[in-house]
mmCIF file of C-alpha atoms in Angstrom:
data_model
loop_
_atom_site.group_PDB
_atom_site.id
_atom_site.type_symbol
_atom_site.label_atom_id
_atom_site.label_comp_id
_atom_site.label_asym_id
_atom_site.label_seq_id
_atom_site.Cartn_x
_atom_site.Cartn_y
_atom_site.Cartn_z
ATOM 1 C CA UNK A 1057 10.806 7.673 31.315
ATOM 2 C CA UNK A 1058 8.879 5.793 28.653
ATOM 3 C CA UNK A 1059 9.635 2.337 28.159
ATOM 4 C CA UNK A 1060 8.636 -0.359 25.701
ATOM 5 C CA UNK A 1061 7.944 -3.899 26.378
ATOM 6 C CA UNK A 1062 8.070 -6.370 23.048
ATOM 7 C CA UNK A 1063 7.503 -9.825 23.318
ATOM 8 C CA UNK A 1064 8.358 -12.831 22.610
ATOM 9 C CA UNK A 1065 12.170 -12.165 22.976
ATOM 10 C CA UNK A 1066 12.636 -14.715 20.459
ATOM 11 C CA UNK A 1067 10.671 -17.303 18.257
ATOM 12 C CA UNK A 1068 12.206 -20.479 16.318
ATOM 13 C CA UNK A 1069 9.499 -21.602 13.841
ATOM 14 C CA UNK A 1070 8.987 -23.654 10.884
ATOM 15 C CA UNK A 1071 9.063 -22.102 7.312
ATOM 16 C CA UNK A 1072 5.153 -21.338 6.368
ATOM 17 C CA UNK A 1073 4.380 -20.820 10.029
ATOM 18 C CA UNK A 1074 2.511 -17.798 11.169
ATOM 19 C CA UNK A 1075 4.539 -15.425 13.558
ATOM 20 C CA UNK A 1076 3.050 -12.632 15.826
ATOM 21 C CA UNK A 1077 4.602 -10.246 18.091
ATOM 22 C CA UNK A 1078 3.972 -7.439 20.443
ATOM 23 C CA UNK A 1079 4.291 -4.433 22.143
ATOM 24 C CA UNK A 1080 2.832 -2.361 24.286
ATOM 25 C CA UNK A 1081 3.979 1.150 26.873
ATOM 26 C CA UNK A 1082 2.782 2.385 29.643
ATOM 27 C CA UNK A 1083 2.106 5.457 28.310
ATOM 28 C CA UNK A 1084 0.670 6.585 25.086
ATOM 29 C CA UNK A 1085 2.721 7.472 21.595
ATOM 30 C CA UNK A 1086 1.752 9.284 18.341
ATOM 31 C CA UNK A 1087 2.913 7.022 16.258
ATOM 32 C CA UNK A 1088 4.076 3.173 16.438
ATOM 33 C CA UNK A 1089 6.844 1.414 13.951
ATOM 34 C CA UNK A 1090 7.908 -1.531 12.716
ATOM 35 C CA UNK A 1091 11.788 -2.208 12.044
ATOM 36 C CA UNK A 1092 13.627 -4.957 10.690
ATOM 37 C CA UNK A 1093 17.741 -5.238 11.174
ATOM 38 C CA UNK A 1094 19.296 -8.100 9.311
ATOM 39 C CA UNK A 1095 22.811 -9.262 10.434
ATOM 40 C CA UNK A 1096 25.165 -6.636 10.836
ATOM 41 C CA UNK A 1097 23.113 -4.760 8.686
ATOM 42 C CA UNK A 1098 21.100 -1.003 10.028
ATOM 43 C CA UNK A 1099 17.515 -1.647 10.941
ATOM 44 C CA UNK A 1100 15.104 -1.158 8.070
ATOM 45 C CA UNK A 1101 11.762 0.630 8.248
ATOM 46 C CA UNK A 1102 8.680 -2.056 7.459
ATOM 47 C CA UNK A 1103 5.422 -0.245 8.845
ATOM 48 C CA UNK A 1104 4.723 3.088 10.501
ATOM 49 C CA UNK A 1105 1.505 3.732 12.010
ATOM 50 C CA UNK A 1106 -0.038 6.820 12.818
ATOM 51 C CA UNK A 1107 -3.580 6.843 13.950
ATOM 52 C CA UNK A 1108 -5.054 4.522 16.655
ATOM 53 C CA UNK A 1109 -7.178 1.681 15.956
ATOM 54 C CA UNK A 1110 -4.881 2.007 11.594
ATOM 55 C CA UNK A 1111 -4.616 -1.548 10.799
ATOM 56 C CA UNK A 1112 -1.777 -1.475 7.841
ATOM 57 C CA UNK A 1113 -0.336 -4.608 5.581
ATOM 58 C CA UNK A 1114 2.876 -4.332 3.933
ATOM 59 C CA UNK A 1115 3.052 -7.516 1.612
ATOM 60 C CA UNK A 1116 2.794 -10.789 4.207
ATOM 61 C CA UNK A 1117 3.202 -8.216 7.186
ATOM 62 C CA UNK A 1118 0.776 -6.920 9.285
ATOM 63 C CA UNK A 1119 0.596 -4.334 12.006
ATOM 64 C CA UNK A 1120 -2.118 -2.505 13.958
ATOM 65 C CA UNK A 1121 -1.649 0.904 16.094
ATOM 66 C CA UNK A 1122 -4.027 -0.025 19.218
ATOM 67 C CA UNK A 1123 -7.153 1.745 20.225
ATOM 68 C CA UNK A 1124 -5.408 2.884 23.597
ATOM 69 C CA UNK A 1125 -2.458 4.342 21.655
ATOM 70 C CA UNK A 1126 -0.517 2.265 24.353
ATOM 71 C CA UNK A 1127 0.074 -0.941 21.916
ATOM 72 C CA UNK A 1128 0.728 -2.304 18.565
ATOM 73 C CA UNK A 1129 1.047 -6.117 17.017
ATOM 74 C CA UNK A 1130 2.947 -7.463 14.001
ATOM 75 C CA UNK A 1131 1.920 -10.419 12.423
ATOM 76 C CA UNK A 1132 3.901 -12.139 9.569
ATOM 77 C CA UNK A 1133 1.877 -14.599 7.350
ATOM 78 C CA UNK A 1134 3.192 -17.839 5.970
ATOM 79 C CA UNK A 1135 7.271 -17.132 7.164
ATOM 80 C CA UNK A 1136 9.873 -17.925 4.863
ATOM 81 C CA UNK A 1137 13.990 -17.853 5.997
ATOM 82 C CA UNK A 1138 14.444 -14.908 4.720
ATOM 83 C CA UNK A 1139 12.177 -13.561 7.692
ATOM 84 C CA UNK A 1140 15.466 -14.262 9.686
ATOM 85 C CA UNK A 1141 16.263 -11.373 11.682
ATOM 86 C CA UNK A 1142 15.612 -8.987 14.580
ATOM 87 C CA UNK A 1143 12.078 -7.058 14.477
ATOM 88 C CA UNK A 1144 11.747 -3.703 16.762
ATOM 89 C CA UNK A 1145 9.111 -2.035 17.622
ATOM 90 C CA UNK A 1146 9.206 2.161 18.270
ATOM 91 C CA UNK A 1147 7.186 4.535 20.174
ATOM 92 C CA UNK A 1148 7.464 8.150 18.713
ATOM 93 C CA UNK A 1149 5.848 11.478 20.206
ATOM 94 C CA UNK A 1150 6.436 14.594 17.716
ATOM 95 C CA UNK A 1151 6.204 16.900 20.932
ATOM 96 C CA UNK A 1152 9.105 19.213 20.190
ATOM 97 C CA UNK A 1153 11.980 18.909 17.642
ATOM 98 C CA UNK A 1154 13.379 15.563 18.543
ATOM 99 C CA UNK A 1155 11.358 13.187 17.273
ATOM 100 C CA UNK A 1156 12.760 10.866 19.680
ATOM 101 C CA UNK A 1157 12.398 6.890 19.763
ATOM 102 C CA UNK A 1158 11.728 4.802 22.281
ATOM 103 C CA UNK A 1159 12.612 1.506 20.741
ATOM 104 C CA UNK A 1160 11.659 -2.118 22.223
ATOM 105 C CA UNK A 1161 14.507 -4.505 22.974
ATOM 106 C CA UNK A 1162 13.861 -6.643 20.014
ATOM 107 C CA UNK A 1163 11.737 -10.277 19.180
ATOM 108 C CA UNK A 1164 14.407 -12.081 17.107
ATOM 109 C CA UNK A 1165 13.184 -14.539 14.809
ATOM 110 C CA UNK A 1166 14.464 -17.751 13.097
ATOM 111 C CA UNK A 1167 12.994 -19.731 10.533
ATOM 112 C CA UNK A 1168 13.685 -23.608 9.946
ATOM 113 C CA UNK A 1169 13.353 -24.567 6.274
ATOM 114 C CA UNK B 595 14.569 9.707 -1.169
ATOM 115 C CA UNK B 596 17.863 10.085 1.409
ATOM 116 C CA UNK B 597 21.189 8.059 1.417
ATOM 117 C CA UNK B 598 23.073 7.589 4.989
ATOM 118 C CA UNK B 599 26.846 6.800 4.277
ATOM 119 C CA UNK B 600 28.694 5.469 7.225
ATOM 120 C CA UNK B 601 32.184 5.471 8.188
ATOM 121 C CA UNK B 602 34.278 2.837 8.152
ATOM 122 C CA UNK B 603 32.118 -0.299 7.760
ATOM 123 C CA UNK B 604 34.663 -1.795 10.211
ATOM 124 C CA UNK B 605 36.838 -0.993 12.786
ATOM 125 C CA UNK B 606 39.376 -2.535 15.343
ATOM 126 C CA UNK B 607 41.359 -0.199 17.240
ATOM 127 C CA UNK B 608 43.201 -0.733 20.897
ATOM 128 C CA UNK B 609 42.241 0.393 24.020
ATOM 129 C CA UNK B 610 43.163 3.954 24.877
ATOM 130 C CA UNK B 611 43.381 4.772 21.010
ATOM 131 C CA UNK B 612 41.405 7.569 19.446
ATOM 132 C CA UNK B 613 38.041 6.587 17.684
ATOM 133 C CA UNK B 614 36.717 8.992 14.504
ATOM 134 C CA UNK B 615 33.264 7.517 13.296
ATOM 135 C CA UNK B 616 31.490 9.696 10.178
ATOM 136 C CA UNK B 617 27.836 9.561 9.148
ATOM 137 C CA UNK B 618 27.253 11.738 5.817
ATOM 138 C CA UNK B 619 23.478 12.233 4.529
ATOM 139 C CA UNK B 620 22.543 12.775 0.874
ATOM 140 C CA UNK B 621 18.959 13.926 -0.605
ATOM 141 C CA UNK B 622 17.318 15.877 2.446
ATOM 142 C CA UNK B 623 18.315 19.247 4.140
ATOM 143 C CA UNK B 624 18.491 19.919 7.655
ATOM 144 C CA UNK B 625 17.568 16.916 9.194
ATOM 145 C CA UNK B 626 17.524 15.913 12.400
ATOM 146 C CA UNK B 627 20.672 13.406 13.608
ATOM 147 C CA UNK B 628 21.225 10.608 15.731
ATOM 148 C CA UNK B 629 23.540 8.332 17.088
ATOM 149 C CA UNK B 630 23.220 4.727 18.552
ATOM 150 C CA UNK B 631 25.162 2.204 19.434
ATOM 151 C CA UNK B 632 23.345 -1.452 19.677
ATOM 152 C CA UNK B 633 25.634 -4.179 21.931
ATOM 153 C CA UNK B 634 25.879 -8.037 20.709
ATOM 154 C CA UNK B 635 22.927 -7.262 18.312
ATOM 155 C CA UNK B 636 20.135 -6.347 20.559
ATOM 156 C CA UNK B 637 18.618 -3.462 21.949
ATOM 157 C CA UNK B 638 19.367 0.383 20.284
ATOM 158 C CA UNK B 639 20.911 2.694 23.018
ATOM 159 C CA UNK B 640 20.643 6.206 21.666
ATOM 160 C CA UNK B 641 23.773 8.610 22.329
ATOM 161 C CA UNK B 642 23.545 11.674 20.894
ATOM 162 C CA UNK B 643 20.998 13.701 18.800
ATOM 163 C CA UNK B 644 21.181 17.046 16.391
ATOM 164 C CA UNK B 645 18.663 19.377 15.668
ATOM 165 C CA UNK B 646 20.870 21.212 13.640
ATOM 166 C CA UNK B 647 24.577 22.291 13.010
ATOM 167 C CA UNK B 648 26.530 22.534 16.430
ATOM 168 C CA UNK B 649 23.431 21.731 18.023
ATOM 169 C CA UNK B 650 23.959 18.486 20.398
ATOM 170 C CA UNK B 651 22.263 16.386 23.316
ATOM 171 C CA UNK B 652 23.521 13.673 24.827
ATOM 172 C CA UNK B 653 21.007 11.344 26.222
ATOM 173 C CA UNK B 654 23.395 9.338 28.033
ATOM 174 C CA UNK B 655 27.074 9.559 30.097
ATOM 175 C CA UNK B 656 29.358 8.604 28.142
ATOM 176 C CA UNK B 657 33.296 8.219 27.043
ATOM 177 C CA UNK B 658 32.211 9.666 23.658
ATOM 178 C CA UNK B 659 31.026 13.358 22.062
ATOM 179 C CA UNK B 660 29.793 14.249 19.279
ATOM 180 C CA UNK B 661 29.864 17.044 16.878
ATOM 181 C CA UNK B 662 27.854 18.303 13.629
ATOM 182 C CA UNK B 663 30.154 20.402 11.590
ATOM 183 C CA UNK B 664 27.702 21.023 8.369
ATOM 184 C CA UNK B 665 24.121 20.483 8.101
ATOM 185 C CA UNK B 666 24.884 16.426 6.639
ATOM 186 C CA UNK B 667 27.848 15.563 8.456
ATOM 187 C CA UNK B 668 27.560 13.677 12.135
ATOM 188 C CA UNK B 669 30.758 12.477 13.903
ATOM 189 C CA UNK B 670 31.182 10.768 16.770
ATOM 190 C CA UNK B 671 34.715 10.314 18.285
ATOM 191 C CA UNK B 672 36.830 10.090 21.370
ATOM 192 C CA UNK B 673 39.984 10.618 22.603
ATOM 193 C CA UNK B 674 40.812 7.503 24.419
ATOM 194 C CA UNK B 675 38.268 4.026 23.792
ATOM 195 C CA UNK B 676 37.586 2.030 26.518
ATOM 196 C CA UNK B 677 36.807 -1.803 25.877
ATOM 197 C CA UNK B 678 32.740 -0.870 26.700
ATOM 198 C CA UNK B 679 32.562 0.741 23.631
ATOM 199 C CA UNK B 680 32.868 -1.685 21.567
ATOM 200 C CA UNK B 681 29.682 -2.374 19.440
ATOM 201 C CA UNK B 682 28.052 -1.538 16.745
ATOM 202 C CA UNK B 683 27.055 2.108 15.771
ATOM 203 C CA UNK B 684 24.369 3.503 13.774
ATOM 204 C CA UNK B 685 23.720 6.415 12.301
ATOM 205 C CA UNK B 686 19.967 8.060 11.709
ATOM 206 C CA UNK B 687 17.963 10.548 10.441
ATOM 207 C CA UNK B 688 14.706 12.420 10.732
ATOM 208 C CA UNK B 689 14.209 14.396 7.070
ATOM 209 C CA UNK B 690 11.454 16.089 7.936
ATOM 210 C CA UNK B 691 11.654 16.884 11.721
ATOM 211 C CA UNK B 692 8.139 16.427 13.285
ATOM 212 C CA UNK B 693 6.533 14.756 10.276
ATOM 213 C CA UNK B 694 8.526 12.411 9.658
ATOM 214 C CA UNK B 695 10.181 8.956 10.905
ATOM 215 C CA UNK B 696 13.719 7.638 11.769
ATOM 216 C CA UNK B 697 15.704 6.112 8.932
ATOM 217 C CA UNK B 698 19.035 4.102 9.571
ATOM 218 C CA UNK B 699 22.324 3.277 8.247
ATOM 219 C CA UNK B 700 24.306 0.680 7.246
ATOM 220 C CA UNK B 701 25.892 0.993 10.569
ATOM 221 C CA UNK B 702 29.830 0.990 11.765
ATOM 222 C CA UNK B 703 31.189 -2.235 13.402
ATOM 223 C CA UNK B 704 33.924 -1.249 16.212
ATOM 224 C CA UNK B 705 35.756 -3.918 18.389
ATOM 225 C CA UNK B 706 38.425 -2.046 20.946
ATOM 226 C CA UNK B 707 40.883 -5.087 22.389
#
């Protein structure tokens, strides 16, 4: 089956720091997201991407669907603690009535004031 | 927009005791369902998904079922837990099946001792 990998696995940076993570599938997807889960909180939806090569900004965030359809990056500007948390990407194909994810296992980010 | 309510917030039950979890959907109709269950805050296993009422997959073997008794109500449940269930559970939905992304919960918190 399809399977993500997202990397780093984890980052410890300094507050105003840039941060950039990754993804990418061995196969293609339809559309790429960006989630962010806070402790013991549900994930949150930052960026959804829809058309290969879409480079879209969501305040300090960042995140570009690759040209391949087989990849997509997040990049956080200038990181602040309240960054803290886990960021997931997902794969989504709209073949059928799923709409099933396939989600990455996480890049889970700390920031040192 | 939608609103996911989840069911409890918290939970500690003993092994071999029955588990009732509840996800309840507000502002959408006919959305499409989904369960997951995330372990020590990484990585989102998805269990079960709806298409519509008394419509369910399972995507993986499992202790638990689930069951869709109206078109905004998801349960998940089991008879007997086992200490590998323990975890934390969110609910999601698709509003717009095919055109549309995956929105979370606030999730359910469940320790079995």
């Amino acid at each position: 089956g399809q399977q993500l990998n997202q990397s780093p696995q984890s980052m410890f940076i300094q507050e105003g720091e840039d941060v950039s993570m990754n993804c990418t599938s061995s196969s293609i997807f339809n559309t790429w997201l960006w989630y962010k889960q806070e402790p013991g909180e549900g994930p949150v939806l930052l960026i959804a991407l829809y058309k290969a090569g879409e480079l879209t900004s969501n305040g300090r965030l960042t995140a570009q669907f690759g040209i391949t359809r087989k990849d997509s990056f997040l990049n956080i500007s200038a990181s602040i603690p309240s960054d803290v948390g886990i960021y997931f990407c997902a794969g989504q194909n709209y073949g059928g009535s799923q709409g099933n994810l396939i989600f990455g296992k996480g890049t889970k980010l700390s920031v040192k004031p | 927009s939608q609103t996911i309510h989840q069911w409890p917030a918290t939970l500690v039950q003993p092994v071999g005791s029955p588990l009732s979890l509840e996800c309840t959907v507000e502002g959408t109709s006919n959305p499409n369902l989904y369960w997951y269950r995330q372990a020590a805050g990484r990585g989102l296993q998805l269990l079960f998904y709806s298409v519509g009422i008394g419509q369910i997959s399972s995507e993986v073997p499992q202790n638990l079922s689930a069951s869709r008794p109206q078109d905004r109500q998801f349960i998940l449940s089991t008879k007997k837990l086992l200490l590998s269930d323990s975890g934390f559970y969110l609910c999601a939905i698709q509003p717009r099946p095919s055109t549309d992304t995956q929105y979370f919960g606030p999730g359910t918190r469940l320790t079995v001792l």
